[in-house]
Tab-separated table of C-alpha atoms in Angstrom:
chain	number	residue	atom	x	y	z
T	1092	ASP	CA	-0.202	0.033	-0.220
T	1093	GLU	CA	3.002	2.476	0.707
T	1094	ARG	CA	5.118	1.624	-2.421
T	1095	GLY	CA	3.291	-0.506	-4.718
T	1096	ILE	CA	2.668	1.275	-8.043
T	1097	TYR	CA	0.173	-1.526	-8.898
T	1098	ALA	CA	-1.835	-1.024	-5.845
T	1099	TYR	CA	-4.399	0.971	-4.996
T	1100	GLY	CA	-2.810	2.233	-1.500
T	1101	THR	CA	-4.907	3.785	1.670
T	1102	ASP	CA	-6.302	7.014	0.078
T	1103	TYR	CA	-8.191	6.585	-2.905
T	1104	GLU	CA	-11.681	7.261	-4.587
T	1105	TYR	CA	-13.673	4.563	-4.799
T	1106	TRP	CA	-15.281	4.776	-8.193
T	1107	TYR	CA	-13.551	4.331	-11.438
T	1108	PRO	CA	-10.753	5.727	-12.173
T	1109	TYR	CA	-9.778	5.503	-8.652
T	1110	PHE	CA	-8.123	8.988	-8.360
T	1111	GLY	CA	-5.866	8.995	-5.569
T	1112	ALA	CA	-4.894	5.210	-5.801
T	1113	ASN	CA	-0.854	4.607	-6.254
T	1114	PHE	CA	-1.491	3.924	-9.874
T	1115	TRP	CA	-2.117	7.145	-10.805
T	1116	GLU	CA	1.165	8.346	-8.937
T	1117	LEU	CA	4.206	9.006	-11.413
T	1118	TRP	CA	6.472	6.518	-9.521
T	1119	GLU	CA	9.123	4.564	-10.989
T	1120	ARG	CA	10.506	1.253	-9.554
T	1121	ASP	CA	13.481	-0.936	-10.695
T	1122	LEU	CA	12.895	-4.491	-12.207
T	1123	HIS	CA	14.999	-6.928	-14.271
T	1124	VAL	CA	13.373	-7.734	-17.500
T	1125	GLU	CA	13.698	-10.440	-20.061
T	1126	ILE	CA	12.285	-10.412	-23.534
T	1127	PHE	CA	12.249	-13.607	-25.633
T	1128	GLY	CA	11.354	-14.042	-29.139
T	1129	ALA	CA	8.646	-16.173	-30.403
T	1130	ASP	CA	11.190	-18.773	-30.795
T	1131	GLY	CA	12.207	-18.668	-27.271
T	1132	SER	CA	15.378	-17.112	-28.065
T	1133	ALA	CA	16.681	-14.229	-25.383
T	1134	TRP	CA	16.510	-10.956	-27.031
T	1135	ILE	CA	17.172	-8.311	-23.645
T	1136	ALA	CA	18.436	-9.283	-20.153
T	1137	GLN	CA	18.717	-6.226	-18.218
T	1138	ASP	CA	18.231	-3.922	-15.110
T	1139	ALA	CA	15.947	-1.329	-16.139
T	1140	GLY	CA	12.817	0.810	-14.821
T	1141	ILE	CA	9.091	0.436	-14.513
T	1142	GLN	CA	6.315	2.828	-14.441
T	1143	ILE	CA	2.525	2.351	-14.691
T	1144	ALA	CA	1.517	4.088	-17.857
T	1145	GLY	CA	-1.449	5.370	-19.718
T	1146	GLY	CA	-4.751	7.602	-18.765
T	1147	TYR	CA	-7.872	6.085	-17.516
T	1148	SER	CA	-7.017	2.442	-18.441
T	1149	ARG	CA	-4.453	3.026	-15.491
T	1150	ALA	CA	-7.686	1.800	-13.317
T	1151	PHE	CA	-8.129	-1.462	-15.460
T	1152	ASP	CA	-6.848	-4.506	-13.502
T	1153	GLN	CA	-4.651	-5.304	-16.266
T	1154	ARG	CA	-2.508	-2.291	-16.177
T	1155	ASN	CA	0.075	-0.699	-18.451
T	1156	PHE	CA	3.355	-0.812	-18.019
T	1157	GLU	CA	6.176	1.383	-19.116
T	1158	LEU	CA	9.977	0.101	-19.277
T	1159	LEU	CA	12.790	2.722	-19.066
T	1160	ALA	CA	16.374	1.682	-20.064
T	1161	ARG	CA	18.604	3.972	-17.768
T	1162	SER	CA	22.164	4.193	-17.226
T	1163	GLY	CA	21.397	3.955	-13.244
T	1164	TYR	CA	20.097	1.155	-13.921
T	1165	GLY	CA	22.271	-0.806	-16.318
T	1166	PRO	CA	22.539	-0.248	-20.077
T	1167	ASP	CA	20.762	3.086	-21.149
T	1168	THR	CA	18.845	1.289	-24.094
T	1169	PHE	CA	16.826	-1.615	-24.918
T	1170	ALA	CA	19.586	-2.957	-27.585
T	1171	TYR	CA	17.444	-4.906	-30.045
T	1172	PRO	CA	15.348	-4.632	-33.166
T	1173	LEU	CA	12.267	-5.373	-31.205
T	1174	PHE	CA	9.539	-4.583	-34.115
T	1175	ASP	CA	9.145	-6.153	-37.349
T	1176	ASP	CA	9.281	-4.089	-40.665
T	1177	GLU	CA	11.216	-1.254	-38.865
T	1178	GLN	CA	14.885	-0.277	-38.905
T	1179	ILE	CA	15.388	0.416	-35.492
T	1180	GLY	CA	17.716	-1.313	-33.222
T	1181	ALA	CA	17.625	0.021	-30.109
T	1182	TYR	CA	14.850	1.992	-27.401
T	1183	GLU	CA	15.466	3.792	-24.508
T	1184	ARG	CA	11.725	2.875	-23.647
T	1185	ILE	CA	9.122	0.010	-24.453
T	1186	TYR	CA	5.155	0.495	-23.621
T	1187	LEU	CA	3.412	-2.427	-22.645
T	1188	ARG	CA	-0.421	-1.623	-23.390
T	1189	ASN	CA	-3.428	-3.518	-22.616
T	1190	GLY	CA	-4.901	-3.571	-25.796
T	1191	GLY	CA	-7.302	-0.285	-25.610
T	1192	ASP	CA	-10.499	-2.030	-25.704
T	1193	TRP	CA	-9.829	-4.475	-22.916
T	1194	CYS	CA	-11.378	-7.669	-22.714
T	1195	SER	CA	-12.853	-6.973	-26.204
T	1196	THR	CA	-10.927	-7.747	-29.085
T	1197	GLN	CA	-7.716	-6.217	-27.682
T	1198	LEU	CA	-6.657	-5.307	-30.974
T	1199	VAL	CA	-7.954	-1.650	-31.926
T	1200	ASP	CA	-5.029	0.124	-31.542
T	1201	ALA	CA	-3.033	-2.630	-33.329
T	1202	ALA	CA	-5.310	-2.304	-36.465
T	1203	VAL	CA	-4.628	1.223	-36.749
T	1204	GLN	CA	-1.033	0.952	-36.840
T	1205	GLY	CA	-1.387	-2.205	-39.160
T	1206	VAL	CA	-3.998	-1.036	-41.503
T	1207	PHE	CA	-1.737	2.695	-42.099
T	1208	ARG	CA	1.419	0.889	-43.479
T	1209	ASP	CA	1.898	-0.098	-47.289
T	1210	ALA	CA	1.907	-3.768	-48.370
T	1211	ASP	CA	5.278	-4.884	-47.480
T	1212	GLY	CA	4.779	-3.500	-44.011
T	1213	ALA	CA	6.601	0.006	-44.354
T	1214	ARG	CA	4.935	2.810	-42.318
T	1215	TYR	CA	2.935	5.438	-44.075
T	1216	PRO	CA	5.450	8.668	-44.029
T	1217	TYR	CA	2.782	10.739	-43.048
T	1218	VAL	CA	1.115	8.763	-39.921
T	1219	ASP	CA	2.756	8.967	-36.738
T	1220	ALA	CA	1.906	5.861	-35.100
T	1221	GLN	CA	3.580	3.228	-32.947
T	1222	ALA	CA	5.135	0.219	-34.153
T	1223	TYR	CA	3.165	-2.871	-32.474
T	1224	GLU	CA	4.077	-6.676	-31.728
T	1225	PRO	CA	1.857	-8.942	-29.163
T	1226	ALA	CA	3.794	-9.970	-26.199
T	1227	LEU	CA	2.833	-12.149	-23.416
T	1228	VAL	CA	3.981	-10.457	-19.981
T	1229	PHE	CA	4.986	-12.484	-17.013
T	1230	LEU	CA	5.632	-10.790	-13.728
T	1231	ASN	CA	7.816	-12.687	-10.999
T	1232	GLY	CA	7.288	-15.903	-13.013
T	1233	ASP	CA	3.106	-15.322	-12.961
T	1234	PHE	CA	1.491	-14.851	-16.010
T	1235	TRP	CA	-0.027	-11.209	-16.506
T	1236	GLY	CA	-1.916	-11.309	-19.606
T	1237	VAL	CA	-1.401	-10.354	-23.544
T	1238	TYR	CA	-0.201	-7.177	-24.253
T	1239	GLU	CA	0.584	-4.744	-26.913
T	1240	MET	CA	4.600	-3.947	-26.808
T	1241	LYS	CA	4.702	-0.560	-28.663
T	1242	GLU	CA	7.174	2.110	-29.123
T	1243	ARG	CA	6.504	5.114	-27.084
T	1244	LEU	CA	5.957	8.743	-28.870
T	1245	ASP	CA	8.667	10.406	-27.608
T	1246	GLU	CA	11.628	12.294	-28.477
T	1247	GLY	CA	13.491	9.122	-29.292
T	1248	TYR	CA	10.408	8.132	-31.749
T	1249	VAL	CA	10.969	11.588	-33.670
T	1250	ALA	CA	14.709	11.034	-33.865
T	1251	ALA	CA	14.461	7.335	-34.848
T	1252	HIS	CA	11.919	8.039	-37.753
T	1253	HIS	CA	12.226	11.478	-38.745
T	1254	GLY	CA	16.001	12.000	-38.264
T	1255	GLU	CA	15.693	14.734	-36.121
T	1256	ASP	CA	17.718	16.136	-33.203
T	1257	PRO	CA	16.008	14.712	-30.058
T	1258	ASP	CA	17.261	17.488	-27.781
T	1259	ALA	CA	15.870	19.981	-30.147
T	1260	LEU	CA	12.139	19.672	-29.994
T	1261	ASP	CA	8.931	21.308	-28.987
T	1262	ARG	CA	6.652	18.403	-27.709
T	1263	VAL	CA	3.087	19.174	-26.384
T	1264	LYS	CA	0.441	16.728	-25.104
T	1265	LEU	CA	-3.257	17.375	-24.250
T	1266	GLY	CA	-4.268	14.577	-21.702
T	1267	TRP	CA	-6.795	14.104	-19.224
T	1268	THR	CA	-6.982	13.208	-15.662
T	1269	HIS	CA	-9.327	15.126	-13.626
T	1270	ASP	CA	-9.599	17.743	-16.179
T	1271	ALA	CA	-8.310	17.990	-19.850
T	1272	ASN	CA	-4.883	20.089	-19.728
T	1273	TRP	CA	-2.432	20.669	-21.894
T	1274	GLU	CA	1.197	19.850	-20.704
T	1275	LEU	CA	4.529	20.839	-22.059
T	1276	GLU	CA	6.704	17.700	-22.512
T	1277	GLN	CA	9.795	19.791	-24.112
T	1278	GLY	CA	11.091	22.534	-25.563
T	1279	SER	CA	9.051	26.002	-25.632
T	1280	TRP	CA	5.045	27.013	-25.755
T	1281	ALA	CA	6.539	30.058	-28.203
T	1282	ALA	CA	5.444	28.121	-31.908
T	1283	PHE	CA	2.522	26.517	-30.505
T	1284	GLU	CA	1.333	29.659	-29.026
T	1285	ALA	CA	2.052	31.373	-32.367
T	1286	MET	CA	-0.044	28.795	-34.198
T	1287	GLU	CA	-3.092	29.220	-32.072
T	1288	THR	CA	-2.498	33.080	-32.316
T	1289	LEU	CA	-2.653	33.082	-36.086
T	1290	VAL	CA	-5.482	30.789	-36.268
T	1291	ALA	CA	-7.773	32.886	-33.720
T	1292	SER	CA	-7.022	36.311	-35.477
T	1293	GLN	CA	-6.635	35.634	-39.053
T	1294	ASP	CA	-8.971	33.731	-42.133
T	1295	LEU	CA	-7.123	31.176	-43.824
T	1296	ALA	CA	-9.088	31.486	-46.445
T	1297	GLU	CA	-6.832	34.323	-46.928
T	1298	SER	CA	-3.677	33.160	-48.941
T	1299	ASP	CA	-1.015	35.156	-47.402
T	1300	ALA	CA	-2.449	33.987	-43.810
T	1301	TYR	CA	-2.745	30.171	-45.279
T	1302	ALA	CA	0.599	30.528	-46.407
T	1303	GLU	CA	1.926	31.701	-42.753
T	1304	PHE	CA	-0.356	28.379	-41.437
T	1305	ALA	CA	1.556	26.166	-43.866
T	1306	ALA	CA	4.791	27.005	-42.933
T	1307	MET	CA	3.884	26.117	-39.456
T	1308	VAL	CA	2.324	23.036	-39.835
T	1309	ASN	CA	3.044	19.678	-42.067
T	1310	GLU	CA	-0.343	19.679	-43.690
T	1311	LYS	CA	-0.080	15.865	-45.251
T	1312	ASN	CA	0.470	14.902	-41.770
T	1313	PHE	CA	-2.407	16.755	-40.321
T	1314	ALA	CA	-4.646	15.422	-43.007
T	1315	SER	CA	-3.124	11.970	-42.271
T	1316	ALA	CA	-3.938	11.932	-38.533
T	1317	LEU	CA	-7.355	13.343	-39.119
T	1318	VAL	CA	-8.022	10.532	-41.572
T	1319	ALA	CA	-6.473	7.158	-39.373
T	1320	GLN	CA	-8.672	8.784	-36.518
T	1321	GLY	CA	-11.682	9.143	-38.827
T	1322	TRP	CA	-11.440	5.724	-40.023
T	1323	ILE	CA	-11.636	4.265	-36.609
T	1324	ALA	CA	-13.977	6.477	-35.591
T	1325	ASN	CA	-12.143	7.620	-32.198
T	1326	THR	CA	-14.711	9.804	-30.346
T	1327	ASP	CA	-12.055	10.139	-27.424
T	1328	PHE	CA	-10.061	12.561	-29.874
T	1329	TRP	CA	-11.322	16.126	-30.463
T	1330	HIS	CA	-10.328	17.250	-26.795
T	1331	ASN	CA	-7.920	14.445	-25.474
T	1332	ASN	CA	-5.086	12.368	-26.519
T	1333	LEU	CA	-3.362	15.243	-29.002
T	1334	ARG	CA	0.516	14.873	-28.989
T	1335	LEU	CA	2.025	17.263	-31.229
T	1336	TRP	CA	6.097	17.999	-32.010
T	1337	ARG	CA	8.713	20.072	-34.195
T	1338	PRO	CA	11.869	20.407	-34.660
T	1339	THR	CA	13.011	23.691	-32.970
T	1340	ARG	CA	15.284	24.438	-36.180
T	1341	ASP	CA	14.067	27.720	-38.362
T	1342	GLY	CA	10.767	26.889	-39.934
T	1343	GLY	CA	10.113	23.275	-37.831
T	1344	GLU	CA	6.715	22.243	-38.843
T	1345	TRP	CA	3.998	21.216	-36.334
T	1346	HIS	CA	3.015	17.067	-36.608
T	1347	TRP	CA	0.221	15.196	-34.997
T	1348	MET	CA	0.875	11.803	-33.343
T	1349	VAL	CA	-2.045	9.423	-33.309
T	1350	TYR	CA	-2.347	6.773	-30.613
T	1351	ASP	CA	-5.065	5.375	-28.221
T	1352	PHE	CA	-7.945	4.268	-30.271
T	1353	GLY	CA	-10.057	2.695	-27.388
T	1354	HIS	CA	-12.862	4.584	-28.211
T	1355	GLY	CA	-12.945	3.729	-31.698
T	1356	TRP	CA	-14.519	0.687	-34.145
T	1357	THR	CA	-17.941	0.964	-32.436
T	1358	ASP	CA	-20.738	1.242	-35.284
T	1359	TYR	CA	-19.024	1.418	-38.937
T	1360	ASN	CA	-22.003	3.664	-40.103
T	1361	TYR	CA	-20.627	6.583	-37.492
T	1362	ASP	CA	-20.387	10.131	-39.307
T	1363	HIS	CA	-17.160	11.112	-37.739
T	1364	LEU	CA	-15.959	13.410	-40.524
T	1365	SER	CA	-19.015	16.331	-40.092
T	1366	TYR	CA	-17.978	16.707	-36.225
T	1367	THR	CA	-14.204	16.825	-37.253
T	1368	THR	CA	-14.534	19.327	-39.746
T	1369	SER	CA	-17.020	21.362	-37.929
T	1370	GLY	CA	-14.465	22.563	-35.219
T	1371	THR	CA	-11.349	24.450	-34.612
T	1372	TRP	CA	-10.128	23.582	-31.284
T	1373	THR	CA	-6.796	24.153	-29.535
T	1374	GLY	CA	-4.025	22.010	-31.148
T	1375	LEU	CA	-6.954	21.014	-33.894
T	1376	PRO	CA	-7.523	23.707	-35.767
T	1377	VAL	CA	-9.425	21.680	-38.399
T	1378	ALA	CA	-12.345	23.916	-39.647
T	1379	ALA	CA	-10.056	26.885	-39.972
T	1380	ALA	CA	-7.672	25.305	-42.136
T	1381	LEU	CA	-10.394	24.299	-44.363
T	1382	ARG	CA	-11.380	27.347	-45.333
T	1383	SER	CA	-8.409	27.495	-47.253
T	1384	ASP	CA	-8.819	25.961	-51.066
T	1385	ALA	CA	-5.266	24.407	-50.554
T	1386	PHE	CA	-5.980	22.691	-47.558
T	1387	ARG	CA	-9.343	21.376	-49.009
T	1388	ALA	CA	-7.631	19.864	-51.416
T	1389	THR	CA	-4.762	18.204	-49.486
T	1390	PHE	CA	-7.760	16.987	-47.238
T	1391	VAL	CA	-9.811	15.850	-49.616
T	1392	ASN	CA	-6.515	13.937	-52.168
T	1393	THR	CA	-5.167	12.622	-48.491
T	1394	HIS	CA	-8.458	10.748	-47.734
T	1395	ALA	CA	-8.561	9.350	-51.624
T	1396	ASP	CA	-5.113	8.127	-51.511
T	1397	TYR	CA	-5.790	5.876	-48.156
T	1398	LEU	CA	-9.152	4.624	-49.521
T	1399	ASN	CA	-7.990	3.401	-52.687
T	1400	THR	CA	-5.114	1.625	-50.999
T	1401	THR	CA	-4.955	0.627	-47.321
T	1402	LEU	CA	-8.430	1.281	-46.446
T	1403	ASP	CA	-9.814	-0.774	-49.164
T	1404	GLY	CA	-12.119	-2.755	-47.422
T	1405	THR	CA	-10.725	-6.156	-48.689
T	1406	TRP	CA	-7.068	-4.957	-47.640
T	1407	ALA	CA	-8.304	-3.548	-44.089
T	1408	ARG	CA	-10.238	-6.958	-43.446
T	1409	SER	CA	-7.289	-9.221	-44.081
T	1410	VAL	CA	-5.021	-7.072	-41.673
T	1411	VAL	CA	-7.471	-7.092	-38.753
T	1412	GLU	CA	-8.113	-11.074	-39.405
T	1413	GLY	CA	-3.951	-11.268	-39.449
T	1414	LEU	CA	-3.530	-9.400	-35.871
T	1415	ALA	CA	-6.515	-11.984	-34.632
T	1416	ASP	CA	-4.793	-15.170	-36.284
T	1417	GLU	CA	-1.526	-13.841	-34.182
T	1418	VAL	CA	-3.647	-13.888	-30.698
T	1419	ARG	CA	-6.062	-16.219	-30.990
T	1420	PRO	CA	-4.303	-19.266	-29.442
T	1421	VAL	CA	-3.089	-17.124	-26.287
T	1422	MET	CA	-6.467	-15.547	-25.927
T	1423	PRO	CA	-7.965	-18.232	-23.661
T	1424	MET	CA	-5.139	-17.728	-21.113
T	1425	GLN	CA	-5.910	-13.918	-21.450
T	1426	ARG	CA	-10.001	-14.308	-20.510
T	1427	GLU	CA	-8.895	-16.785	-18.199
T	1428	ARG	CA	-6.777	-14.319	-16.142
T	1429	TRP	CA	-8.825	-11.018	-16.860
T	1430	CYS	CA	-11.976	-11.125	-18.042
T	1431	GLY	CA	-14.206	-13.295	-15.929
T	1432	GLY	CA	-13.506	-16.884	-17.666
T	1433	ALA	CA	-12.409	-18.549	-20.554
T	1434	ASN	CA	-15.225	-17.627	-22.626
T	1435	MET	CA	-13.907	-17.331	-26.385
T	1436	SER	CA	-17.048	-16.872	-28.111
T	1437	ALA	CA	-17.477	-13.202	-26.913
T	1438	TRP	CA	-13.844	-12.626	-28.497
T	1439	GLU	CA	-14.660	-14.283	-31.449
T	1440	SER	CA	-17.536	-12.264	-31.952
T	1441	ALA	CA	-16.042	-8.902	-31.048
T	1442	VAL	CA	-13.272	-10.078	-33.621
T	1443	ASP	CA	-16.072	-10.735	-36.297
T	1444	TYR	CA	-17.200	-7.458	-35.980
T	1445	ALA	CA	-14.044	-5.661	-36.278
T	1446	ALA	CA	-13.404	-7.418	-39.434
T	1447	LEU	CA	-17.061	-6.454	-41.011
T	1448	TYR	CA	-15.871	-2.811	-39.352
T	1449	ALA	CA	-12.655	-2.667	-41.233
T	1450	GLU	CA	-14.558	-4.255	-44.510
T	1451	ARG	CA	-17.133	-1.398	-44.773
T	1452	ARG	CA	-15.573	1.381	-42.883
T	1453	GLY	CA	-13.850	2.742	-46.015
T	1454	GLY	CA	-17.105	2.960	-48.295
T	1455	VAL	CA	-18.737	5.013	-45.015
T	1456	VAL	CA	-16.046	7.068	-44.857
T	1457	ARG	CA	-15.950	7.903	-49.142
T	1458	ASP	CA	-19.540	8.360	-48.992
T	1459	ASP	CA	-19.359	10.974	-45.700
T	1460	LEU	CA	-16.519	12.872	-47.666
T	1461	GLU	CA	-18.419	13.249	-50.743
T	1462	ARG	CA	-21.299	14.518	-49.141
T	1463	VAL	CA	-19.639	16.954	-46.786
T	1464	PHE	CA	-17.496	18.328	-49.764
T	1465	ALA	CA	-20.406	17.728	-52.415
T	1466	LEU	CA	-17.730	16.025	-54.191
T	1467	ASP	CA	-18.573	14.373	-57.782
T	1468	PRO	CA	-16.098	11.287	-58.394
T	1469	VAL	CA	-13.638	10.857	-61.277
T	1470	SER	CA	-11.047	7.899	-61.684
T	1471	LEU	CA	-7.511	7.934	-62.196
T	1472	SER	CA	-5.314	5.334	-63.309
T	1473	ILE	CA	-1.549	5.078	-64.026
T	1474	ALA	CA	0.631	2.670	-65.589
T	1475	ALA	CA	4.479	2.486	-66.133
T	1476	ASP	CA	6.459	1.658	-69.102
T	1477	GLY	CA	9.702	0.786	-67.595
T	1478	ASP	CA	10.410	0.456	-63.985
T	1479	GLY	CA	8.690	3.114	-61.763
T	1480	ALA	CA	6.511	4.213	-59.507
T	1481	PHE	CA	4.100	7.304	-58.897
T	1482	ALA	CA	3.920	9.444	-55.759
T	1483	LEU	CA	0.480	10.883	-54.740
T	1484	THR	CA	-0.494	13.250	-52.042
T	1485	THR	CA	0.417	11.124	-49.235
T	1486	VAL	CA	1.230	7.640	-50.604
T	1487	THR	CA	3.227	5.722	-53.441
T	1488	VAL	CA	1.561	3.624	-55.928
T	1489	GLU	CA	2.840	1.162	-58.549
T	1490	SER	CA	2.076	0.775	-62.239
T	1491	GLY	CA	-1.463	-0.413	-62.572
T	1492	PHE	CA	-2.937	1.643	-59.900
T	1493	SER	CA	-6.571	2.914	-60.238
T	1494	GLY	CA	-8.620	5.195	-58.095
T	1495	THR	CA	-11.348	7.317	-57.205
T	1496	TYR	CA	-10.785	10.987	-57.042
T	1497	TYR	CA	-12.652	13.925	-57.423
T	1498	ARG	CA	-13.538	16.377	-59.856
T	1499	GLY	CA	-12.113	20.071	-59.933
T	1500	VAL	CA	-9.420	18.944	-56.625
T	1501	PRO	CA	-6.534	19.431	-58.154
T	1502	LEU	CA	-4.024	16.087	-57.848
T	1503	THR	CA	-0.276	16.168	-58.050
T	1504	VAL	CA	1.674	13.016	-59.526
T	1505	THR	CA	5.297	12.774	-59.119
T	1506	PRO	CA	7.164	9.755	-61.116
T	1507	VAL	CA	9.773	7.958	-58.979
T	1508	PRO	CA	11.913	5.686	-60.717
T	1509	ALA	CA	13.668	2.568	-59.655
T	1510	GLU	CA	17.487	2.301	-58.736
T	1511	GLY	CA	19.306	2.594	-61.859
T	1512	TRP	CA	16.417	3.876	-63.987
T	1513	ARG	CA	15.070	7.295	-64.995
T	1514	PHE	CA	12.031	9.197	-65.787
T	1515	ALA	CA	11.964	9.697	-69.791
T	1516	GLY	CA	8.178	11.506	-69.826
T	1517	TRP	CA	4.407	11.193	-69.983
T	1518	ASP	CA	2.662	9.991	-72.560
T	1519	GLY	CA	1.268	13.195	-74.163
T	1520	LEU	CA	1.908	15.489	-71.475
T	1521	ASP	CA	4.932	17.628	-70.825
T	1522	GLY	CA	6.940	17.736	-67.625
T	1523	GLU	CA	7.737	15.591	-64.711
T	1524	ALA	CA	5.376	16.586	-61.657
T	1525	LEU	CA	1.963	16.683	-62.979
T	1526	THR	CA	-0.537	18.840	-61.168
T	1527	ILE	CA	-3.978	17.642	-63.063
T	1528	SER	CA	-7.500	19.498	-62.344
T	1529	MET	CA	-9.308	16.394	-62.502
T	1530	ASP	CA	-11.905	17.916	-64.627
T	1531	ASP	CA	-12.286	14.282	-65.700
T	1532	ASP	CA	-11.617	10.759	-65.784
T	1533	VAL	CA	-7.585	10.719	-66.126
T	1534	ALA	CA	-5.693	7.796	-67.440
T	1535	LEU	CA	-1.738	8.205	-67.089
T	1536	VAL	CA	1.305	6.563	-68.791
T	1537	GLY	CA	4.576	7.382	-67.592
T	1538	HIS	CA	7.663	6.265	-69.270
T	1539	PHE	CA	10.955	5.096	-67.192
T	1540	GLU	CA	14.449	3.991	-69.338
T	1541	ARG	CA	17.606	2.714	-67.904
T	1542	GLN	CA	20.114	4.958	-67.112
């Protein structure tokens, strides 16, 4: 009761989320941590620190953990490539999360992180989401449950994925304890306040004002974060669980991170977009930015890019089903330990609905997008003669791509030659990077030749 970070303690509120309990304290304790691969091979064995992590999910019986590598305990990193499809060999922190939708699928966070990757498993560059692997956690030899092992969204994440100096960042966060509070995690408030002042004092429909705004934010990242939140229909988003970061070098742009989707994927018909586009909140200037034709085009085309690729219903469903297949063999243990018994039928039903959600949600989002913005769909097809791909607003597609875009919403297509090849021109069109008005259906053929 006095020192236990997992315990309730002696002075706390007797109702959820039990404020005042020990697990709401920012206490850290030492431990020895060992991590093994699925084949039993030893990856990590070292002394480290541990904290209880998360927001209201701290109050679940199965709590979240954060593992911290510090030189005061032992090595100052967990030196192993812990996540498939990532090129990172060491981590300062490891997050063990109880799954978000605890005792339902426990896959909602993993689904977003899995869907916003390409067919080769590479993360999309404009979606700052955590890498994920499922893990079985044991405390002192006792089985403690199925967890999501994840990256921490901190300065190390920014350094690893964006190549920025981890000591030269501004990072701000909105979380919820007794109240919703913005917190400065690193750096200064000055640039954040400058963005807020601009949004409050100027009309971003004016080109000069929007140019100033666009210099402050990464527009494609902002639009991508909104697509991710909208696809999963996260209702715990507009006033909570916001993280922004920017490099402090001159002209550093704000980026939005996406995480904690435990209030998502309830109803695949839910119109998340109408509310999102109606508001301009602190740290989330959606309606203000959409007054600009330039951001409207970015926002619409970002939706179209993902809806034509990774949010395609067949593909998204396969991602969810694959995630479920990974953990299905151990879910009876999880449900016996934490979920009132080993009743797997409820879990299977939840997974069936999640797969149906993934299959149907993209179509609903597309319908909402076309209704809210009064859009008229047209088609885009792209073929390559030779070896090359094509960059759209936020994704890169291969030869043979076809998808739905929108009449009068300008779209830029940029050729991406394969190694050892160069771009040799378009059929019937001049230039290299094309900005197309999309006034009608468009079919492009790009030619590549060996260097």
